[in-house]
XYZ file of C-alpha atoms in Angstrom:
418
model
C -78.538 19.203 42.354
C -76.817 15.867 42.769
C -73.234 16.098 43.973
C -70.294 14.405 42.272
C -70.190 11.999 45.205
C -73.837 10.997 44.776
C -73.370 10.581 41.018
C -70.436 8.230 41.612
C -72.467 6.287 44.192
C -75.330 5.849 41.728
C -73.016 4.746 38.998
C -71.393 2.236 41.342
C -74.795 0.800 42.279
C -75.850 0.497 38.687
C -72.630 -1.271 37.680
C -72.995 -3.568 40.711
C -76.531 -4.472 39.737
C -75.570 -5.117 36.111
C -72.603 -7.295 37.076
C -74.702 -9.157 39.654
C -77.423 -9.725 37.116
C -74.894 -10.972 34.628
C -73.414 -13.357 37.168
C -76.928 -14.520 38.005
C -77.665 -15.266 34.326
C -74.356 -17.015 33.848
C -74.913 -18.981 37.077
C -78.291 -20.124 35.790
C -76.672 -21.353 32.589
C -73.860 -22.969 34.570
C -76.441 -24.766 36.740
C -77.581 -26.717 33.715
C -76.185 -30.187 33.282
C -73.982 -30.248 30.188
C -74.517 -33.066 27.704
C -71.828 -33.641 25.157
C -72.642 -35.217 21.795
C -70.188 -36.456 19.171
C -71.089 -36.992 15.539
C -69.295 -37.068 12.178
C -71.660 -34.932 10.106
C -69.341 -31.908 9.795
C -69.344 -28.407 11.212
C -71.026 -26.840 8.211
C -73.930 -27.667 5.922
C -77.490 -28.767 6.490
C -76.660 -31.564 8.914
C -74.640 -29.275 11.209
C -77.318 -26.603 10.973
C -80.020 -29.138 11.925
C -78.162 -30.352 15.009
C -77.496 -26.728 16.043
C -81.198 -25.872 15.570
C -82.251 -28.824 17.745
C -79.724 -27.869 20.427
C -81.234 -24.384 20.619
C -84.846 -25.667 20.538
C -84.173 -28.307 23.188
C -82.350 -25.909 25.518
C -85.233 -23.461 25.168
C -87.748 -26.217 26.014
C -86.348 -26.875 29.513
C -83.967 -25.257 32.045
C -82.031 -28.206 33.387
C -79.792 -29.375 30.527
C -77.534 -27.928 27.841
C -75.848 -29.542 24.806
C -72.249 -29.224 23.609
C -71.677 -30.475 20.053
C -68.479 -31.878 18.583
C -68.073 -33.063 15.016
C -65.178 -35.374 14.209
C -64.108 -36.257 10.648
C -65.662 -39.589 9.532
C -62.230 -41.196 8.957
C -61.177 -40.373 12.544
C -64.448 -40.964 14.383
C -64.038 -44.657 15.457
C -60.411 -44.081 16.459
C -61.288 -40.975 18.493
C -64.173 -42.851 20.162
C -61.993 -45.865 20.956
C -59.314 -43.598 22.434
C -61.892 -41.857 24.550
C -63.090 -45.250 25.847
C -59.518 -46.161 26.843
C -58.962 -42.875 28.659
C -62.419 -42.674 30.195
C -63.148 -39.372 28.444
C -66.159 -40.476 26.430
C -69.002 -38.152 25.387
C -72.397 -38.541 26.959
C -74.046 -39.248 23.562
C -72.336 -40.642 20.471
C -73.905 -41.036 17.054
C -72.637 -44.388 15.829
C -72.934 -45.874 12.365
C -75.326 -48.818 12.635
C -72.883 -51.584 11.484
C -70.380 -50.417 14.118
C -72.890 -50.336 16.939
C -72.503 -53.953 18.092
C -68.740 -53.486 18.357
C -69.210 -50.789 20.959
C -72.207 -52.434 22.709
C -70.280 -55.663 23.094
C -67.514 -53.808 24.985
C -69.851 -52.943 27.839
C -69.234 -49.215 27.497
C -72.759 -48.195 26.454
C -75.665 -47.740 28.878
C -78.327 -50.376 28.685
C -81.585 -48.638 27.871
C -84.131 -51.409 28.443
C -85.976 -49.727 31.327
C -85.993 -46.296 29.735
C -87.337 -47.689 26.446
C -90.012 -49.719 28.202
C -91.163 -46.635 30.042
C -91.011 -44.560 26.834
C -93.221 -47.087 25.063
C -92.090 -46.289 21.507
C -90.040 -49.344 20.545
C -92.829 -51.045 18.526
C -93.114 -47.944 16.294
C -89.649 -48.569 14.807
C -89.003 -50.734 11.724
C -87.343 -54.062 12.472
C -84.149 -53.324 10.501
C -83.132 -50.086 12.207
C -84.305 -51.292 15.640
C -82.386 -54.571 15.397
C -79.148 -52.615 14.854
C -79.527 -51.108 18.385
C -79.700 -54.499 20.080
C -76.937 -56.667 21.491
C -77.402 -59.952 23.388
C -81.136 -59.275 23.802
C -80.686 -55.820 25.305
C -81.188 -52.384 23.854
C -78.329 -49.870 23.800
C -79.628 -47.166 21.489
C -82.292 -45.475 19.470
C -82.150 -45.082 15.630
C -81.159 -41.554 14.609
C -82.605 -42.055 11.151
C -82.218 -44.364 8.207
C -81.255 -44.352 4.551
C -80.852 -46.791 1.718
C -79.667 -46.778 -1.903
C -81.190 -46.201 -5.365
C -80.111 -45.810 -8.981
C -79.905 -42.243 -10.284
C -80.295 -41.792 -14.103
C -79.455 -38.634 -16.082
C -82.629 -38.042 -18.106
C -81.007 -36.101 -20.948
C -78.229 -38.665 -21.480
C -80.742 -41.482 -21.378
C -82.936 -39.786 -23.957
C -79.871 -39.299 -26.216
C -79.205 -43.007 -25.944
C -82.786 -43.900 -26.850
C -83.613 -45.165 -23.326
C -86.982 -44.669 -21.577
C -86.479 -43.479 -17.986
C -90.110 -44.290 -17.236
C -89.057 -47.955 -17.585
C -85.691 -48.035 -15.816
C -83.544 -51.147 -15.570
C -85.069 -53.841 -13.425
C -82.548 -56.699 -13.642
C -78.789 -57.051 -13.722
C -78.967 -57.755 -17.456
C -80.994 -54.571 -17.941
C -78.399 -52.638 -15.895
C -75.555 -53.904 -18.067
C -77.499 -52.994 -21.207
C -78.247 -49.485 -19.966
C -74.621 -49.000 -18.838
C -73.417 -50.010 -22.287
C -75.865 -47.697 -24.101
C -74.946 -44.788 -21.870
C -71.175 -45.174 -22.260
C -69.629 -42.782 -24.725
C -65.726 -42.704 -24.737
C -65.688 -39.716 -27.112
C -67.412 -37.631 -24.442
C -65.499 -39.215 -21.495
C -68.857 -40.507 -20.418
C -69.238 -43.733 -18.471
C -72.485 -45.569 -18.051
C -72.445 -45.789 -14.302
C -70.436 -44.887 -11.172
C -70.536 -45.945 -7.515
C -68.376 -45.874 -4.434
C -65.453 -48.326 -4.653
C -62.999 -46.535 -2.315
C -61.659 -48.790 0.455
C -64.127 -47.832 3.207
C -67.366 -48.999 4.759
C -69.514 -47.409 2.106
C -68.045 -49.766 -0.537
C -69.293 -52.707 1.512
C -72.607 -50.968 2.106
C -73.129 -50.585 -1.691
C -71.842 -54.018 -2.779
C -73.387 -56.349 -0.133
C -76.970 -55.928 -1.386
C -75.975 -57.415 -4.710
C -74.834 -60.549 -2.856
C -78.054 -60.633 -0.840
C -80.115 -60.357 -4.037
C -78.779 -63.778 -5.010
C -79.935 -65.350 -1.717
C -76.444 -65.343 -0.207
C -75.001 -63.061 2.495
C -71.795 -62.096 4.237
C -71.617 -65.546 5.894
C -71.882 -67.404 2.548
C -69.663 -65.192 0.363
C -67.736 -68.132 -1.093
C -70.670 -69.185 -3.259
C -72.091 -68.889 -6.723
C -74.075 -65.829 -5.650
C -71.037 -64.115 -4.094
C -69.060 -64.701 -7.301
C -71.893 -63.379 -9.474
C -72.145 -60.171 -7.420
C -68.432 -59.525 -7.682
C -68.399 -60.410 -11.429
C -71.078 -57.790 -11.974
C -68.803 -55.057 -10.687
C -65.785 -56.394 -12.561
C -67.665 -56.682 -15.852
C -68.771 -53.024 -15.582
C -65.159 -51.974 -15.330
C -63.654 -54.429 -17.829
C -66.324 -53.590 -20.396
C -65.524 -49.909 -20.033
C -68.924 -49.005 -18.646
C -67.535 -47.887 -15.290
C -64.305 -46.022 -14.690
C -61.389 -48.070 -13.265
C -60.880 -45.081 -10.960
C -63.963 -46.171 -9.151
C -61.630 -47.818 -6.582
C -60.684 -44.296 -5.495
C -64.191 -42.813 -5.527
C -65.801 -41.882 -2.228
C -68.791 -39.897 -1.088
C -67.503 -36.622 -2.456
C -66.573 -37.939 -5.890
C -69.495 -39.707 -7.471
C -72.038 -36.815 -7.311
C -69.544 -34.655 -9.183
C -69.127 -37.308 -11.843
C -72.909 -37.550 -12.229
C -73.528 -33.762 -12.264
C -70.727 -33.245 -14.853
C -72.144 -35.896 -17.168
C -69.086 -38.061 -16.836
C -71.312 -40.832 -15.480
C -74.861 -41.194 -16.738
C -75.982 -43.299 -13.759
C -74.860 -43.564 -10.198
C -75.829 -45.548 -7.119
C -76.277 -43.186 -4.223
C -78.530 -42.347 -1.290
C -81.111 -39.708 -0.380
C -78.508 -37.581 1.311
C -77.220 -36.478 -2.129
C -80.525 -34.974 -3.293
C -80.037 -31.661 -1.423
C -76.567 -31.314 -3.037
C -77.973 -31.993 -6.528
C -80.594 -29.310 -5.965
C -78.082 -26.767 -4.805
C -75.201 -27.524 -7.209
C -77.044 -28.642 -10.334
C -80.567 -27.110 -10.119
C -81.177 -27.636 -13.852
C -80.164 -31.298 -13.881
C -83.126 -33.575 -14.543
C -82.786 -37.109 -13.309
C -84.824 -40.157 -12.398
C -84.456 -42.225 -9.271
C -85.152 -45.938 -9.584
C -84.833 -49.066 -7.423
C -81.667 -51.139 -7.390
C -81.768 -53.803 -10.127
C -81.568 -57.445 -9.017
C -81.007 -60.770 -10.832
C -83.877 -62.103 -12.837
C -83.915 -65.208 -10.692
C -83.118 -63.285 -7.513
C -84.875 -61.057 -5.031
C -84.831 -57.362 -4.126
C -82.336 -56.425 -1.442
C -80.788 -53.107 -0.388
C -78.475 -51.733 2.225
C -79.629 -50.222 5.471
C -77.735 -47.109 6.296
C -78.119 -44.667 9.127
C -76.918 -44.120 12.605
C -78.002 -44.857 16.222
C -77.918 -42.685 19.323
C -76.002 -44.188 22.216
C -75.450 -43.079 25.816
C -72.205 -44.004 27.464
C -72.417 -45.966 30.665
C -70.018 -43.652 32.549
C -72.051 -40.527 31.758
C -73.157 -38.531 34.817
C -76.001 -36.882 32.853
C -77.815 -39.877 31.459
C -81.280 -38.402 32.211
C -80.482 -35.286 30.252
C -78.915 -37.307 27.449
C -82.050 -39.437 27.207
C -84.239 -36.324 27.226
C -82.364 -34.905 24.240
C -82.627 -38.169 22.262
C -86.376 -38.506 22.885
C -86.853 -34.809 22.107
C -85.575 -35.424 18.543
C -87.977 -38.365 18.229
C -91.083 -36.589 19.524
C -94.054 -36.424 17.105
C -93.810 -32.643 16.786
C -90.082 -32.744 16.025
C -89.289 -35.944 14.188
C -90.098 -34.856 10.627
C -87.864 -31.768 10.965
C -85.147 -34.021 12.371
C -85.297 -36.524 9.527
C -85.654 -33.898 6.840
C -82.824 -31.706 8.092
C -80.420 -34.652 8.182
C -81.580 -36.143 4.816
C -82.842 -39.263 6.485
C -85.703 -41.634 5.764
C -87.967 -42.495 8.741
C -86.716 -45.303 10.953
C -90.191 -45.676 12.371
C -93.827 -45.751 11.369
C -95.397 -42.322 11.104
C -98.939 -41.134 10.680
C -99.795 -40.668 6.969
C -100.025 -36.912 7.275
C -96.395 -36.843 8.464
C -95.033 -38.804 5.505
C -95.910 -36.426 2.698
C -92.336 -35.113 2.570
C -91.386 -38.534 1.151
C -94.544 -39.864 -0.458
C -95.329 -36.739 -2.511
C -91.739 -36.417 -3.825
C -91.283 -39.058 -6.605
C -87.574 -39.369 -5.914
C -87.932 -39.738 -2.139
C -90.819 -42.128 -2.648
C -88.486 -44.551 -4.383
C -86.191 -44.571 -1.388
C -89.090 -45.010 0.965
C -90.187 -48.039 -1.097
C -86.697 -49.472 -1.067
C -86.629 -49.381 2.751
C -88.740 -52.570 2.810
C -85.782 -54.415 1.287
C -83.062 -52.777 3.423
C -81.005 -55.052 5.639
C -78.714 -54.111 8.523
C -75.060 -55.128 8.286
C -74.356 -57.525 11.160
C -74.894 -56.971 13.949
C -71.438 -58.293 14.696
C -68.935 -57.024 17.273
C -66.165 -57.529 14.706
C -68.043 -56.077 11.750
C -65.310 -53.479 10.998
C -62.807 -56.297 10.477
C -65.247 -58.318 8.368
C -65.981 -55.293 6.241
C -62.264 -54.643 5.710
C -61.926 -58.035 4.123
C -64.709 -57.189 1.692
C -63.196 -53.802 0.895
C -59.795 -55.373 0.090
C -61.495 -58.045 -2.037
C -63.257 -55.382 -4.090
C -60.011 -53.448 -4.609
C -58.087 -56.527 -5.701
C -60.795 -57.736 -8.121
C -61.551 -54.316 -9.637
C -57.845 -53.513 -10.214
C -57.181 -56.932 -11.723
C -54.782 -58.036 -9.001
C -56.991 -61.110 -8.490
C -59.590 -62.851 -10.572
C -63.119 -62.949 -9.232
C -62.662 -66.610 -8.225
C -59.368 -65.893 -6.488
C -60.755 -62.872 -4.663
C -63.880 -64.643 -3.428
C -61.934 -67.816 -2.573
C -59.560 -65.726 -0.421
C -62.094 -63.450 1.247
C -64.840 -66.043 1.922
C -62.858 -68.389 4.211
C -61.339 -65.408 6.041
C -64.764 -64.051 6.864
C -66.070 -67.514 7.762
C -63.268 -67.867 10.254
C -64.095 -64.434 11.750
C -67.691 -65.583 12.164
C -66.622 -68.820 13.783
C -67.928 -70.922 10.915
């Protein structure tokens, strides 16, 4: 029979082995090179779940690297990143909104990726718009995370009530105005259309395509086309077809207006479709292309983000490995779908069915051919702020359309060195 002494000795050995084994496992994990990634997609929801899933899958695919994720509120992201640059405490990877990318690349804080990309051999697979947003002074500093663009959402039931045929949605600005008028019903607190007019980058993102549809652009804002694009917005508000509160509407506001029937149409992106399914599963709607002037041309905004690696990162090989892991053929559809993105690159036909077989997503995919990147300009945020203020002043009646354009146009021209 074992003595008390032998029992204690056995117990000691077991505990020692367990502790040693635990230390060994922890040491193996600690031996991994830690990659930090910052984004602004939130800590909850499908985007956060997708990033977490890819972290776990990537870590399981190799034994050299690990990923630490930090989400920063959108409103604070650029400030936090700029502070990190000043203090030298940058992440290894940052997800940067494509119009802001040139600002950071021009500061010399991002790692140049030319050699890695040449060795990777995938650059030619990406569409020109998304890929151009990763370039600065002829060099590449990033890889597109994914892309999006805009479309017109129409409430089918409200359109039917107004005698409108959603199978023939508005094609021109005149059509849009007619539809907005027909869909406006003050007795029901129902506006014809809503969009984002809050003073932020998304307001510029939504409005600039209307300028580009006239043949003008950010560098020729003080023009007949620039005035026409601003007048379109102002007319929608002044005619009562769009709420004057649109100047306060952001991402979180307009889907609620649309789902509640307070706006019969909205301009929005593919990211909202999952929310509509979850929060208004019985709502039937049609997605259509963005109307453009009868004598104009289709144009749309290019949204999306780019991966970047910071030049002072000590784990650039691991950071690059995670980025290319998300873009691998066996992973990329899950990546795009989980984040609500459209492809930034050409894919085999069998990998595009998620978008081509869904009539709503197919519209966004079609609109991508007209999507244009904002910039790239190192001072794009300042340029965009001028546009945002101009929209606010015109939509609130503080300035006429002519005054607002005549003020903003020369300011932007000076910023562009024109």
